[in-house]
Amino acid sequence: MTYILGSLPDEEKRLLTQANIFDRTTQLFLNGIIRPGQKVIEIGPGTGGASCIIAKLLAGQGTLTLLEKEHNYVDFLQQRLQINGIEKNNINILQKDFLQHQPTEEFDVLYGRAILHHIPQAFKAIEPYIKQMPSGGLVVFEEPIMSSTCAFPSSPAYQQLTKLYLRLAHCLDIDLLIGKKLATEFSKMGLKVIKHRWTQEALLTSTERNMLLGWLNAITPALLSNQIVEIEEVTKLHHQLQALVESNATILYIAFGQVVAQKV
């Protein structure tokens, strides 16, 4: 798995802010999909925003298995569940790379949020889980659509940041447009798409808007090492984004696709 945002000290903080933004629409999306009694596997839960939503929807019934590769996020998940007052009797947190994990347990739902776009040949990577899933099981994913991020009024700086992200992703063979392709690819895999939508969330607070600077800082080493951009251009863009996030005259949006598909 190729994580293009690196491992800067502020990355955990940025991911938590990003998760809080996604949570606003994930809650609505998963209502009626996740139900008490289901057995759910979540891959790459990270800071655990969606994990908490799923756990609350399960209401202590069924099971939630979290497959997280990084040990620091395993600890973070434990703490976040506790802070949110969630009993962990039916929650199993495993420090495992889901790409190397061979699922043998029975489960009803495979879930992931903002994880597939980090993985080359992402749909092939989740095939072992889908094969293990019984008929009627649900495959539920939420993924970014980087080409549909936007600002109103239009922002050249935000557009430039998006273009750099996409160029870097192309170099690393990962797909930041995967949110657009979920329904089509799941259909090709023989799954029945039962819910599909694209959505945009506004960056409402100064902390959320500052994520733009965090994104640029995180990908700068990879941009430079892949000779996509010179440091002078990065510095110029940083100043432009700084002015953008400090301004209240522009509304910033991030976009992603959400799909529920059923094994038939």
Steps between C-alpha positions, in 0.01 A plus 500: 500500500634843402415778743589820318442730795812383679543486878549854620436560874185698416356226279300335780343837586415564136345157460285558809376830357429334166314216672279748682402651162423160349303400810234758419394312188606147606242506780220569253637254246526205737162546669289202395803322354674404824257326735524330841610138473718535191861383487705784352862515384649846454831526316740787569295677769775754575380747764172314542232754408299251298579225752319692772199557273482130411540391862213724609276373218575141604382594851709232671358221282698319232874559461736761361849392393746779425806417289759773551860471383660780705557442871456869589150497352416178685571687824309802372198281417494358852502849648239641262253222568543559872458877467179445305367273774487195275515158665765285331355160589399437138789691339824331395792726401772311312835647404505345154549614144173402335692430177682216675212382716315193376140528621362175637230633733140547395385858452211694350654835409837607358555871558772750418530877484774687314714186479471353149652805330831424672518151348612403149252253349266577787202296384711189455632553854156461658397196294601247772262672742215501252556129426481424872179701538167311484230584247314809613812648658570870449808673360497861621761758403549876506783637286622843382437655162795735480401645164172623651650699786408860442473849640237770462599743363761302305849489651810456279703400808257221593497386136880490496510294819253255347706471181818427698320230699378335180842515333665343803234230517561417134874462567429262788231300317219585741156633414366820656194480273400159631190640669350545153567140406368306798158416359632403157781283636281327757250419224784348294582281801146357491367705791161671496527873572213595731608848609722747319560870544761770458518763769693812591582633844595860569803582714317699765759603758848649492639165618330321213615759245856468629499142374595641159835610643535165673440318173762706320757461778442125513545436127784746442782245556343261247434782253865602513646149491285414196608828334140610454564851628781727615524627856438858383161401361412323823592808702289722276203264523534485879466878523198493269330226701577684824314803368215277383445324833511830688234650275130454570409608148547152347311181582717187466363154427636147495316229306465124531291210377301265722379158388326200650515182292355159584638158426242297311 
